Coordinates of C-alpha atoms in Angstrom, one line a residue:
X1 CA 25.0 31.9 -0.5
X2 CA 21.3 32.8 -0.2
X3 CA 19.4 29.6 0.4
X4 CA 15.9 28.9 -1.1
X5 CA 15.0 27.2 2.2
X6 CA 16.6 26.7 5.6
X7 CA 15.3 24.2 8.2
X8 CA 16.6 25.6 11.5
X9 CA 17.2 24.3 15.0
X10 CA 16.1 20.7 14.3
X11 CA 17.3 17.5 15.7
X12 CA 18.6 15.8 12.6
X13 CA 18.1 12.0 12.2
X14 CA 19.8 11.6 8.9
X15 CA 18.6 8.2 7.8
X16 CA 22.0 6.4 8.2
X17 CA 21.2 5.0 11.6
X18 CA 23.9 7.1 13.2
X19 CA 23.1 9.2 16.3
X20 CA 21.0 12.3 16.0
X21 CA 22.5 15.7 16.2
X22 CA 21.3 19.3 16.3
X23 CA 21.8 21.4 13.2
X24 CA 20.3 23.4 10.3
X25 CA 19.8 22.4 6.7
X26 CA 20.2 24.8 3.8
X27 CA 18.5 24.0 0.5
X28 CA 19.3 25.4 -2.9
X29 CA 17.8 24.4 -6.3
X30 CA 15.9 21.4 -4.8
X31 CA 19.0 19.9 -3.1
X32 CA 20.7 20.0 0.3
X33 CA 23.4 22.6 -0.1
X34 CA 24.8 22.8 3.4
X35 CA 24.3 21.2 6.9
X36 CA 25.6 22.8 10.1
X37 CA 24.9 26.0 12.0
X38 CA 23.8 28.3 9.2
X39 CA 23.5 32.1 9.3
X40 CA 23.1 32.8 5.6
X41 CA 20.0 34.4 4.2
X42 CA 17.0 32.3 3.1
X43 CA 13.9 33.0 1.1
X44 CA 12.0 30.7 3.4
X45 CA 12.6 29.3 6.9
X46 CA 11.1 26.4 8.7
X47 CA 11.7 26.5 12.5
X48 CA 12.2 22.9 13.6
X49 CA 12.9 23.7 17.3
X50 CA 11.8 20.7 19.4
X51 CA 11.3 18.6 16.3
X52 CA 13.1 15.8 14.4
X53 CA 14.3 16.5 10.9
X54 CA 14.5 13.3 8.8
X55 CA 14.7 12.3 5.2
X56 CA 11.3 12.1 3.6
X57 CA 9.8 8.6 4.0
X58 CA 9.7 6.3 1.0
X59 CA 6.9 3.8 0.2
X60 CA 7.9 1.0 -2.1
X61 CA 4.5 -0.6 -2.5
X62 CA 1.6 1.6 -3.7
X63 CA -1.1 1.6 -6.4
X64 CA -1.4 5.4 -7.1
X65 CA -1.4 4.9 -10.9
X66 CA -5.0 6.1 -11.2
X67 CA -5.0 8.4 -8.1
X68 CA -2.2 10.6 -9.5
X69 CA -4.6 11.9 -12.1
X70 CA -7.0 13.4 -9.6
X71 CA -4.9 13.8 -6.4
X72 CA -1.5 15.2 -7.2
X73 CA -0.3 15.4 -3.6
X74 CA -0.7 11.7 -2.9
X75 CA -3.1 11.5 0.0
X76 CA -3.1 9.8 2.5
X77 CA 0.6 8.9 2.1
X78 CA 1.8 12.5 2.1
X79 CA 0.0 13.2 5.4
X80 CA 2.3 10.5 7.0
X81 CA 5.6 12.1 5.8
X82 CA 5.9 10.1 2.6
X83 CA 7.7 12.0 -0.1
X84 CA 8.4 9.3 -2.7
X85 CA 6.3 6.2 -3.8
X86 CA 6.6 3.3 -6.1
X87 CA 3.4 2.5 -8.0
X88 CA 2.4 -0.2 -10.5
X89 CA 2.9 -3.1 -8.1
X90 CA 1.4 -6.5 -8.5
X91 CA 1.2 -6.3 -12.3
X92 CA -1.5 -3.6 -12.3
X93 CA -0.7 -0.5 -14.4
X94 CA -2.6 1.8 -16.8
X95 CA -0.1 1.2 -19.6
X96 CA 0.5 -0.1 -22.1
X97 CA -3.1 0.3 -23.2
X98 CA -5.0 1.9 -26.1
X99 CA -7.8 4.2 -24.9
X100 CA -10.4 2.1 -26.8
X101 CA -9.3 -0.9 -24.7
X102 CA -9.2 0.8 -21.3
X103 CA -11.9 -1.4 -20.1
X104 CA -9.5 -4.4 -20.2
X105 CA -7.2 -2.5 -17.7
X106 CA -10.1 -1.5 -15.5
X107 CA -11.2 -5.2 -15.5
X108 CA -7.9 -6.1 -13.9
X109 CA -8.0 -3.2 -11.3
X110 CA -11.5 -2.7 -10.1
X111 CA -12.0 -5.8 -7.9
X112 CA -8.4 -6.9 -7.3
X113 CA -7.4 -3.4 -6.1
X114 CA -10.8 -2.0 -5.2
X115 CA -10.4 1.0 -7.5
X116 CA -13.8 2.5 -8.6
X117 CA -14.4 2.0 -12.4
X118 CA -16.6 5.1 -12.3
X119 CA -13.8 7.2 -10.7
X120 CA -11.3 6.0 -13.3
X121 CA -13.6 6.8 -16.1
X122 CA -14.3 10.3 -14.8
X123 CA -10.9 11.1 -13.5
X124 CA -8.4 9.9 -16.1
X125 CA -7.9 11.7 -19.4
X126 CA -6.2 9.1 -21.7
X127 CA -3.2 10.5 -23.6
X128 CA -1.0 7.4 -24.2
X129 CA -0.7 4.0 -25.6
X130 CA 2.7 2.7 -24.8
X131 CA 4.4 2.6 -21.4
X132 CA 7.1 5.2 -22.5
X133 CA 4.2 7.5 -23.5
X134 CA 2.5 6.9 -20.1
X135 CA 5.7 8.0 -18.4
X136 CA 5.8 11.2 -20.4
X137 CA 2.2 11.9 -19.4
X138 CA 3.1 11.3 -15.7
X139 CA 6.1 13.6 -16.0
X140 CA 3.9 16.4 -17.3
X141 CA 1.3 16.0 -14.6
X142 CA 1.4 18.4 -11.5
X143 CA 2.7 16.3 -8.6
X144 CA 3.2 17.0 -4.9
X145 CA 5.4 14.0 -4.2
X146 CA 7.7 11.9 -6.2
X147 CA 6.6 8.8 -8.2
X148 CA 8.3 5.8 -9.8
X149 CA 6.5 3.1 -11.6
X150 CA 6.7 -0.5 -12.7
X151 CA 5.5 -1.9 -16.0
X152 CA 2.6 -4.2 -15.1
X153 CA 2.2 -7.7 -16.5
X154 CA -1.6 -7.5 -16.6
X155 CA -1.7 -4.4 -18.7
X156 CA 1.1 -5.7 -20.9
X157 CA -0.8 -8.9 -21.6
X158 CA -4.1 -7.2 -22.4
X159 CA -2.3 -4.7 -24.7
X160 CA -0.7 -7.5 -26.7
X161 CA -3.4 -10.2 -26.5
X162 CA -6.7 -8.3 -26.0
X163 CA -9.5 -10.3 -24.4
X164 CA -7.4 -13.5 -24.9
X165 CA -5.2 -12.3 -22.1
X166 CA -7.9 -13.5 -19.7
X167 CA -8.2 -17.0 -21.2
X168 CA -5.2 -18.1 -23.2
X169 CA -1.5 -18.9 -23.0
X170 CA 0.6 -16.5 -25.0
X171 CA 1.8 -17.6 -28.4
X172 CA 5.4 -17.1 -29.6
X173 CA 4.4 -14.0 -31.4
X174 CA 2.6 -12.7 -28.3
X175 CA 5.7 -13.3 -26.2
X176 CA 8.0 -11.6 -28.7
X177 CA 5.8 -8.5 -28.8
X178 CA 5.6 -8.4 -25.0
X179 CA 9.3 -8.7 -24.7
X180 CA 9.8 -5.7 -27.0
X181 CA 7.4 -3.7 -24.8
X182 CA 9.4 -4.7 -21.7
X183 CA 12.7 -3.5 -23.2
X184 CA 11.1 -0.2 -24.3
X185 CA 9.6 0.4 -20.8
X186 CA 13.0 -0.3 -19.1
X187 CA 14.8 2.0 -21.5
X188 CA 12.2 4.8 -20.9
X189 CA 12.7 4.7 -17.1
X190 CA 10.4 2.1 -15.6
X191 CA 11.7 1.0 -12.2
X192 CA 11.1 -2.6 -13.2
X193 CA 8.5 -5.2 -14.0
X194 CA 5.7 -6.4 -11.8
X195 CA 3.3 -9.4 -11.9
X196 CA 0.8 -11.2 -9.8
X197 CA 0.3 -14.9 -9.4
X198 CA -1.9 -14.5 -6.3
X199 CA -5.2 -16.3 -6.1
X200 CA -6.5 -13.2 -4.3
X201 CA -6.4 -11.2 -7.6
X202 CA -9.7 -11.8 -9.4
X203 CA -11.8 -9.8 -11.8
X204 CA -15.3 -8.7 -10.9
X205 CA -16.7 -11.7 -12.7
X206 CA -14.6 -14.1 -10.6
X207 CA -12.0 -14.8 -13.2
X208 CA -8.2 -14.6 -12.7
X209 CA -6.6 -11.3 -13.7
X210 CA -4.6 -11.4 -16.9
X211 CA -1.1 -12.2 -15.6
X212 CA -2.4 -15.2 -13.7
X213 CA -3.0 -16.9 -17.1
X214 CA 0.7 -16.6 -17.9
X215 CA 2.9 -19.7 -17.7
X216 CA 6.0 -19.7 -15.7
X217 CA 7.9 -19.8 -19.0
X218 CA 6.2 -16.6 -20.1
X219 CA 7.1 -14.8 -16.8
X220 CA 10.7 -16.1 -17.0
X221 CA 11.1 -14.9 -20.7
X222 CA 9.8 -11.4 -19.8
X223 CA 12.1 -11.1 -16.8
X224 CA 15.1 -12.2 -18.8
X225 CA 14.3 -9.7 -21.5
X226 CA 14.4 -6.8 -19.1
X227 CA 18.1 -6.1 -19.0
X228 CA 17.8 -3.9 -15.9
X229 CA 15.3 -3.0 -13.1
X230 CA 13.5 -4.8 -10.2
X231 CA 11.0 -7.6 -10.4
X232 CA 8.0 -7.3 -8.0
X233 CA 5.8 -10.3 -7.6
X234 CA 2.5 -10.8 -5.8
X235 CA 3.3 -14.4 -4.9
X236 CA 1.3 -17.6 -5.1
X237 CA 1.5 -17.9 -1.3
X238 CA 2.7 -15.6 1.5
X239 CA 5.8 -17.5 2.6
X240 CA 7.3 -20.9 1.8
X241 CA 5.2 -22.8 4.3
X242 CA 4.1 -25.7 2.1
X243 CA 5.9 -27.9 -0.5
X244 CA 4.0 -26.1 -3.4
X245 CA 4.9 -22.6 -1.9
X246 CA 8.5 -23.7 -1.3
X247 CA 8.9 -24.7 -5.0
X248 CA 7.5 -21.3 -6.1
X249 CA 10.0 -19.4 -4.0
X250 CA 12.8 -21.7 -5.1
X251 CA 11.9 -21.1 -8.7
X252 CA 11.9 -17.4 -8.0
X253 CA 15.3 -17.6 -6.4
X254 CA 16.6 -19.5 -9.4
X255 CA 15.3 -16.9 -11.8
X256 CA 16.9 -14.1 -9.7
X257 CA 20.3 -15.9 -10.1
X258 CA 19.9 -16.6 -13.8
X259 CA 18.5 -13.2 -14.8
X260 CA 20.5 -11.0 -12.5
X261 CA 17.2 -9.2 -11.7
X262 CA 16.5 -8.4 -8.0
X263 CA 13.2 -10.0 -6.8
X264 CA 10.9 -8.5 -4.2
X265 CA 7.6 -9.6 -2.8
X266 CA 5.3 -9.1 0.2
X267 CA 5.9 -11.4 3.2
X268 CA 3.6 -11.7 6.3
X269 CA 3.0 -14.1 9.1
X270 CA -0.4 -15.8 9.4
X271 CA -2.2 -17.4 12.3
X272 CA -3.0 -20.4 10.0
X273 CA 0.7 -21.2 9.6
X274 CA 2.7 -19.7 12.5
X275 CA 6.3 -19.2 11.5
X276 CA 5.6 -20.3 7.9
X277 CA 7.5 -17.3 6.6
X278 CA 10.9 -18.3 8.0
X279 CA 11.7 -20.8 5.3
X280 CA 11.4 -18.0 2.7
X281 CA 14.4 -16.2 4.2
X282 CA 16.4 -19.4 4.0
X283 CA 15.7 -19.6 0.3
X284 CA 16.6 -15.9 -0.1
X285 CA 19.9 -16.5 1.7
X286 CA 20.8 -19.4 -0.6
X287 CA 20.0 -17.3 -3.6
X288 CA 22.3 -14.6 -2.4
X289 CA 25.2 -17.1 -2.0
X290 CA 24.6 -18.1 -5.6
X291 CA 24.7 -14.5 -6.9
X292 CA 21.0 -13.6 -6.8
X293 CA 19.3 -10.8 -4.9
X294 CA 15.9 -11.0 -3.2
X295 CA 14.3 -8.8 -0.5
X296 CA 10.9 -9.1 1.2
X297 CA 8.5 -6.2 1.8
X298 CA 7.0 -6.4 5.3
X299 CA 4.5 -4.5 7.3
X300 CA 4.7 -2.6 10.6
X301 CA 1.4 -3.9 11.9
X302 CA -1.4 -6.4 11.3
X303 CA -2.8 -6.3 7.8
X304 CA -6.5 -5.6 8.7
X305 CA -9.7 -5.1 6.8
X306 CA -11.6 -2.1 8.0
X307 CA -15.3 -2.8 8.6
X308 CA -18.0 -0.2 9.0
X309 CA -21.5 0.6 7.8
X310 CA -20.0 3.4 5.8
X311 CA -17.8 1.0 3.8
X312 CA -18.1 -2.8 4.0
X313 CA -19.4 -5.4 6.4
X314 CA -19.1 -9.2 6.4
X315 CA -22.8 -9.5 5.7
X316 CA -23.2 -7.2 2.7
X317 CA -24.2 -10.0 0.3
X318 CA -26.3 -12.0 2.8
X319 CA -30.1 -12.3 2.7
X320 CA -31.9 -9.4 4.3
X321 CA -28.6 -7.5 4.7
X322 CA -28.1 -7.2 1.0
X323 CA -31.3 -5.2 0.5
X324 CA -30.7 -3.0 3.5
X325 CA -27.0 -2.3 2.7
X326 CA -28.1 -1.1 -0.8
X327 CA -29.9 1.8 0.8
X328 CA -28.4 5.3 1.6
X329 CA -26.8 5.3 5.0
X330 CA -29.5 7.4 6.6
X331 CA -32.1 4.9 5.5
X332 CA -29.9 2.0 6.8
X333 CA -29.9 3.8 10.2
X334 CA -33.7 4.1 10.1
X335 CA -34.0 0.3 9.3
X336 CA -31.7 -0.6 12.2
X337 CA -33.9 1.3 14.7
X338 CA -36.8 -1.1 13.8
X339 CA -36.7 -4.0 16.4
X340 CA -38.1 -6.5 14.0
X341 CA -35.5 -5.7 11.3
X342 CA -32.7 -5.9 13.9
X343 CA -34.0 -9.3 15.0
X344 CA -34.0 -10.6 11.3
X345 CA -30.5 -9.2 10.7
X346 CA -29.1 -10.8 13.8
X347 CA -30.8 -14.1 12.9
X348 CA -29.4 -14.2 9.4
X349 CA -25.9 -13.1 10.5
X350 CA -25.8 -16.0 13.0
X351 CA -26.1 -18.6 10.2
X352 CA -23.0 -20.3 8.8
X353 CA -21.5 -18.6 5.7
X354 CA -22.4 -20.4 2.5
X355 CA -21.4 -17.8 -0.1
X356 CA -18.5 -17.6 -2.6
X357 CA -14.8 -17.6 -1.5
X358 CA -13.8 -14.2 -0.2
X359 CA -10.6 -12.7 -1.8
X360 CA -7.9 -10.2 -1.0
X361 CA -9.0 -7.5 1.4
X362 CA -12.8 -8.1 1.1
X363 CA -14.6 -8.6 4.4
X364 CA -14.4 -12.2 5.7
X365 CA -17.2 -14.1 7.3
X366 CA -17.1 -13.1 10.9
X367 CA -15.0 -14.7 13.6
X368 CA -15.9 -12.4 16.4
X369 CA -12.9 -13.3 18.5
X370 CA -10.8 -11.9 15.5
X371 CA -12.8 -8.7 14.9
X372 CA -11.9 -5.8 17.1
X373 CA -13.4 -2.4 18.0
X374 CA -11.3 0.4 16.4
X375 CA -12.2 3.4 18.5
X376 CA -8.6 4.7 18.8
X377 CA -5.4 4.0 16.9
X378 CA -3.4 2.9 19.9
X379 CA -4.0 -0.7 20.9
X380 CA -4.8 -3.0 22.5
X381 CA -8.3 -3.2 20.9
X382 CA -11.0 -5.3 22.5
X383 CA -12.6 -8.0 20.4
X384 CA -16.3 -7.9 19.6
X385 CA -16.7 -11.3 21.1
X386 CA -15.2 -10.2 24.4
X387 CA -17.2 -7.0 24.5
X388 CA -20.4 -8.9 23.6
X389 CA -19.7 -11.3 26.5
X390 CA -19.2 -8.4 28.9
X391 CA -22.5 -6.9 27.8
X392 CA -24.4 -10.2 27.6
X393 CA -25.5 -9.7 24.0
X394 CA -24.9 -11.0 20.5
X395 CA -21.9 -9.5 18.6
X396 CA -24.1 -8.5 15.7
X397 CA -26.6 -6.8 18.1
X398 CA -23.5 -5.1 19.7
X399 CA -22.2 -4.0 16.3
X400 CA -25.6 -2.4 15.4
X401 CA -25.9 -0.7 18.8
X402 CA -22.4 0.8 18.7
X403 CA -23.0 2.0 15.2
X404 CA -26.3 3.7 16.2
X405 CA -24.6 5.3 19.2
X406 CA -22.0 6.9 16.9
X407 CA -24.3 8.0 14.1
X408 CA -23.1 5.1 12.0
X409 CA -19.4 6.2 12.2
X410 CA -18.1 3.0 13.9
X411 CA -15.1 1.1 12.7
X412 CA -13.9 -2.4 13.4
X413 CA -10.7 -4.1 12.2
X414 CA -10.5 -7.7 11.0
X415 CA -6.8 -8.9 10.8
X416 CA -6.1 -11.2 7.8
X417 CA -2.3 -11.4 8.1
X418 CA 0.5 -10.4 10.5
X419 CA -1.8 -11.2 13.4
X420 CA 1.1 -12.3 15.5
X421 CA 2.9 -9.1 16.4
X422 CA 6.0 -10.8 17.9
X423 CA 6.5 -12.5 14.4
X424 CA 5.8 -9.1 12.7
X425 CA 8.6 -7.7 14.7
X426 CA 10.9 -10.5 13.7
X427 CA 10.0 -9.9 10.0
X428 CA 10.8 -6.2 10.4
X429 CA 14.2 -6.9 12.0
X430 CA 15.3 -9.4 9.4
X431 CA 18.2 -8.0 7.3
X432 CA 16.5 -9.2 4.0
X433 CA 13.3 -7.2 4.6
X434 CA 12.2 -3.6 4.1
X435 CA 9.2 -2.0 5.9
X436 CA 6.9 -0.9 3.1
X437 CA 3.6 -2.3 2.0
X438 CA 1.0 0.4 2.3
X439 CA -1.0 -0.4 -0.9
X440 CA -1.9 3.3 -1.0
X441 CA -4.2 4.1 -3.9
X442 CA -5.8 0.7 -3.8
X443 CA -8.3 -1.1 -1.6
X444 CA -9.6 2.4 -1.0
X445 CA -12.7 1.3 1.0
X446 CA -11.2 -1.8 2.5
X447 CA -7.9 -1.0 4.3
X448 CA -6.0 2.1 5.5
X449 CA -2.3 1.3 5.7
X450 CA -0.9 4.5 4.3
X451 CA 0.2 5.2 7.9
X452 CA 2.5 2.2 8.3
X453 CA 5.5 4.6 8.7
X454 CA 4.0 6.7 11.4
X455 CA 2.7 3.6 13.1
X456 CA 6.3 2.3 13.2
X457 CA 7.4 5.6 14.9
X458 CA 4.5 5.8 17.4
X459 CA 4.0 2.2 18.2
X460 CA 7.3 0.4 17.8
X461 CA 9.6 3.3 18.7
X462 CA 7.7 5.4 21.2
X463 CA 5.5 2.8 22.9
X464 CA 7.2 -0.5 22.6
X465 CA 10.8 0.8 22.3
X466 CA 11.6 -2.1 20.0
X467 CA 13.7 0.3 17.8
X468 CA 15.5 3.4 18.4
X469 CA 14.3 6.4 16.5
X470 CA 17.5 6.3 14.4
X471 CA 16.9 2.7 13.5
X472 CA 13.3 3.2 12.5
X473 CA 13.9 6.3 10.4
X474 CA 16.7 4.3 8.5
X475 CA 14.2 1.5 7.8
X476 CA 11.7 3.8 6.1
X477 CA 14.3 6.0 4.3
X478 CA 17.8 4.8 3.5
X479 CA 17.0 1.1 3.5
X480 CA 14.2 1.5 1.0
X481 CA 16.1 4.0 -1.1
X482 CA 19.0 1.6 -1.3
X483 CA 17.0 -1.5 -2.2
X484 CA 14.9 0.4 -4.8
X485 CA 17.8 2.3 -6.3
X486 CA 16.8 5.9 -5.3
X487 CA 20.5 6.8 -4.7
X488 CA 20.0 10.5 -4.3
X489 CA 17.3 10.2 -1.6
X490 CA 16.8 8.5 1.8
X491 CA 19.7 10.4 3.5
X492 CA 20.3 13.9 4.7
X493 CA 23.6 14.6 2.9
X494 CA 24.9 17.6 1.0
X495 CA 24.1 17.1 -2.7
X496 CA 21.1 14.8 -2.0
X497 CA 17.6 15.7 -3.0
X498 CA 16.0 17.9 -0.4
X499 CA 13.1 15.6 0.6
X500 CA 12.6 16.2 4.3
X501 CA 10.1 15.6 7.0
X502 CA 9.9 17.6 10.3
X503 CA 7.9 15.9 13.1
X504 CA 7.5 15.8 16.8
X505 CA 8.8 12.4 18.0
X506 CA 6.6 12.6 21.2
X507 CA 3.3 13.0 19.3
X508 CA 3.7 11.7 15.8
X509 CA 1.2 9.0 14.9
X510 CA -1.8 8.3 12.7
X511 CA -5.2 9.7 13.4
X512 CA -8.4 7.7 13.1
X513 CA -9.4 7.0 9.5
X514 CA -12.5 8.7 8.0
X515 CA -14.7 8.0 5.1
X516 CA -14.9 10.7 2.4
X517 CA -16.6 10.9 -1.0
X518 CA -13.9 12.9 -2.8
X519 CA -13.0 10.6 -5.7
X520 CA -14.1 11.4 -9.2
X521 CA -17.8 10.6 -9.8
X522 CA -18.3 11.0 -6.0
X523 CA -16.9 7.6 -5.2
X524 CA -15.9 7.0 -1.6
X525 CA -12.6 6.1 0.0
X526 CA -10.9 5.9 3.4
X527 CA -8.6 8.8 4.3
X528 CA -6.2 9.2 7.2
X529 CA -4.2 12.1 8.6
X530 CA -1.5 12.3 11.2
X531 CA -0.5 14.1 14.4
X532 CA 2.9 15.6 15.1
X533 CA 3.9 16.6 11.5
X534 CA 5.4 20.1 11.3
X535 CA 6.4 20.1 7.7
X536 CA 6.8 17.8 4.7
X537 CA 9.4 19.1 2.1
X538 CA 9.7 17.7 -1.4
X539 CA 12.6 18.7 -3.7
X540 CA 13.3 21.7 -1.5
X541 CA 9.7 23.1 -1.3
X542 CA 7.3 22.9 1.6
X543 CA 4.4 20.6 0.4
X544 CA 2.6 20.5 3.7
X545 CA 2.9 22.9 6.7
X546 CA 1.3 21.4 9.9
X547 CA -0.1 18.8 7.5
X548 CA -2.0 21.3 5.4
X549 CA -1.2 21.7 1.7
X550 CA 0.7 24.9 0.8
X551 CA -0.3 24.8 -2.8
X552 CA 3.3 23.9 -3.9
X553 CA 3.6 20.9 -6.3
X554 CA 7.3 20.1 -6.4
X555 CA 7.1 16.4 -7.0
X556 CA 8.9 14.6 -9.9
X557 CA 8.7 11.5 -11.9
X558 CA 11.6 9.3 -10.8
X559 CA 12.7 7.6 -14.0
X560 CA 15.3 4.9 -13.5
X561 CA 18.3 6.1 -15.5
X562 CA 20.2 3.4 -17.4

């Protein structure tokens, strides 16, 4: 046999959790044809000597629904070895929607997920109305990685109800029409149905996004109309730490049992309620005993807001700051060099916060003991409060000085969840969790978690030795493929799809993020690359060599076959 591609001389970590072994992998027609010591001819060879060969990583929680239209290779996820993603989480999708009503969808997305309306208007060519038509459009688009997608409750509601979706309960007729759309979407290949009930998801005019107006009965009816597929929920609270939150998760468990639909949601620890997440797993265990299925999506590090003069700061809407932050960055730098302006900025920033409630991944009012200098990816990171004490200055004065020293390219991180890393490790090790919650494609100027997989490998495997390499690879490949139903991916086995990543286990790890203006309409976003990546292979073709695009676009739409 002449192979299309052979990956030679690698140390294979096959995704099963079994010990690594040395071997070659022969690929034919996009699938793994043979594993062993191969001497057959190949049209292309990747020399993996000194490198690990693993299944391509899978990310089960992204928001690439808009990004796929202008960025076919899926940055920054692809730079981290991710070859397949699930988009349409939290109820936010671009379909169903008529082109004339696209503004209703944008209203759901632009603040809740920090996706630029201008970028969406400039970058998306509308060619669909229904969700099945949307999937057909996605299938025809050039793609570097593989994509699967949920039907989102927010888009479904606005499609059926129009502007009433943001104010009213659904009528019986509304509900019947939504149920029909759900069934059509599942039949067309949606991976499932997603919704949000999270208070963090607001429109730009401070109203709840559309699915938050839905009654529990509406949600329950739509779930029971699915017939197949997963249900993903942005929950009312992160963990069953209070009586109200406990009732929510118990209701979700009851629905999992009654509907037969697997339920998944994000779960984090918080410093406000240490250990509050543990009761959630107890509820999940009881649901399993009763015939339901639930699994949590957890993170490999703290969920942190990135702060910088290039993106967002806690003071962007405060007096004095507001006017300065509206200026181009070069003029902001000039203003910061003025001693009187600096004095006024520090004085205003020292006042108590009196503004509106901050939501989601927007910058919080500053607690300087919980804002850290990000000058390298590897921790520990010193807090701004501690560094200010060392230098005998005010934290805001320190922030301005560090930014000026670095030509305004200065990052800080502000953890808002998973602050306790010992508890984060417990969450990752729990058998009812999967490590996946990058939010790639959303919060594009607020967070940069597309690298959670390579952080797992660099921090928890190499530095902390909390997992073996085999355990960690299984967590971000086979475990996710199994839970999400990608049954031909996530393992290196003959006959499986040839999604592979070749990396140096001694050096793999995320690089520092950077701010780029490469979105449509010149909108900005955060981007992050990775060290140690030799090759990323999707459906048997090399997408990235040494983390640079080859020009190949071998990705597919992963329709759920029913």
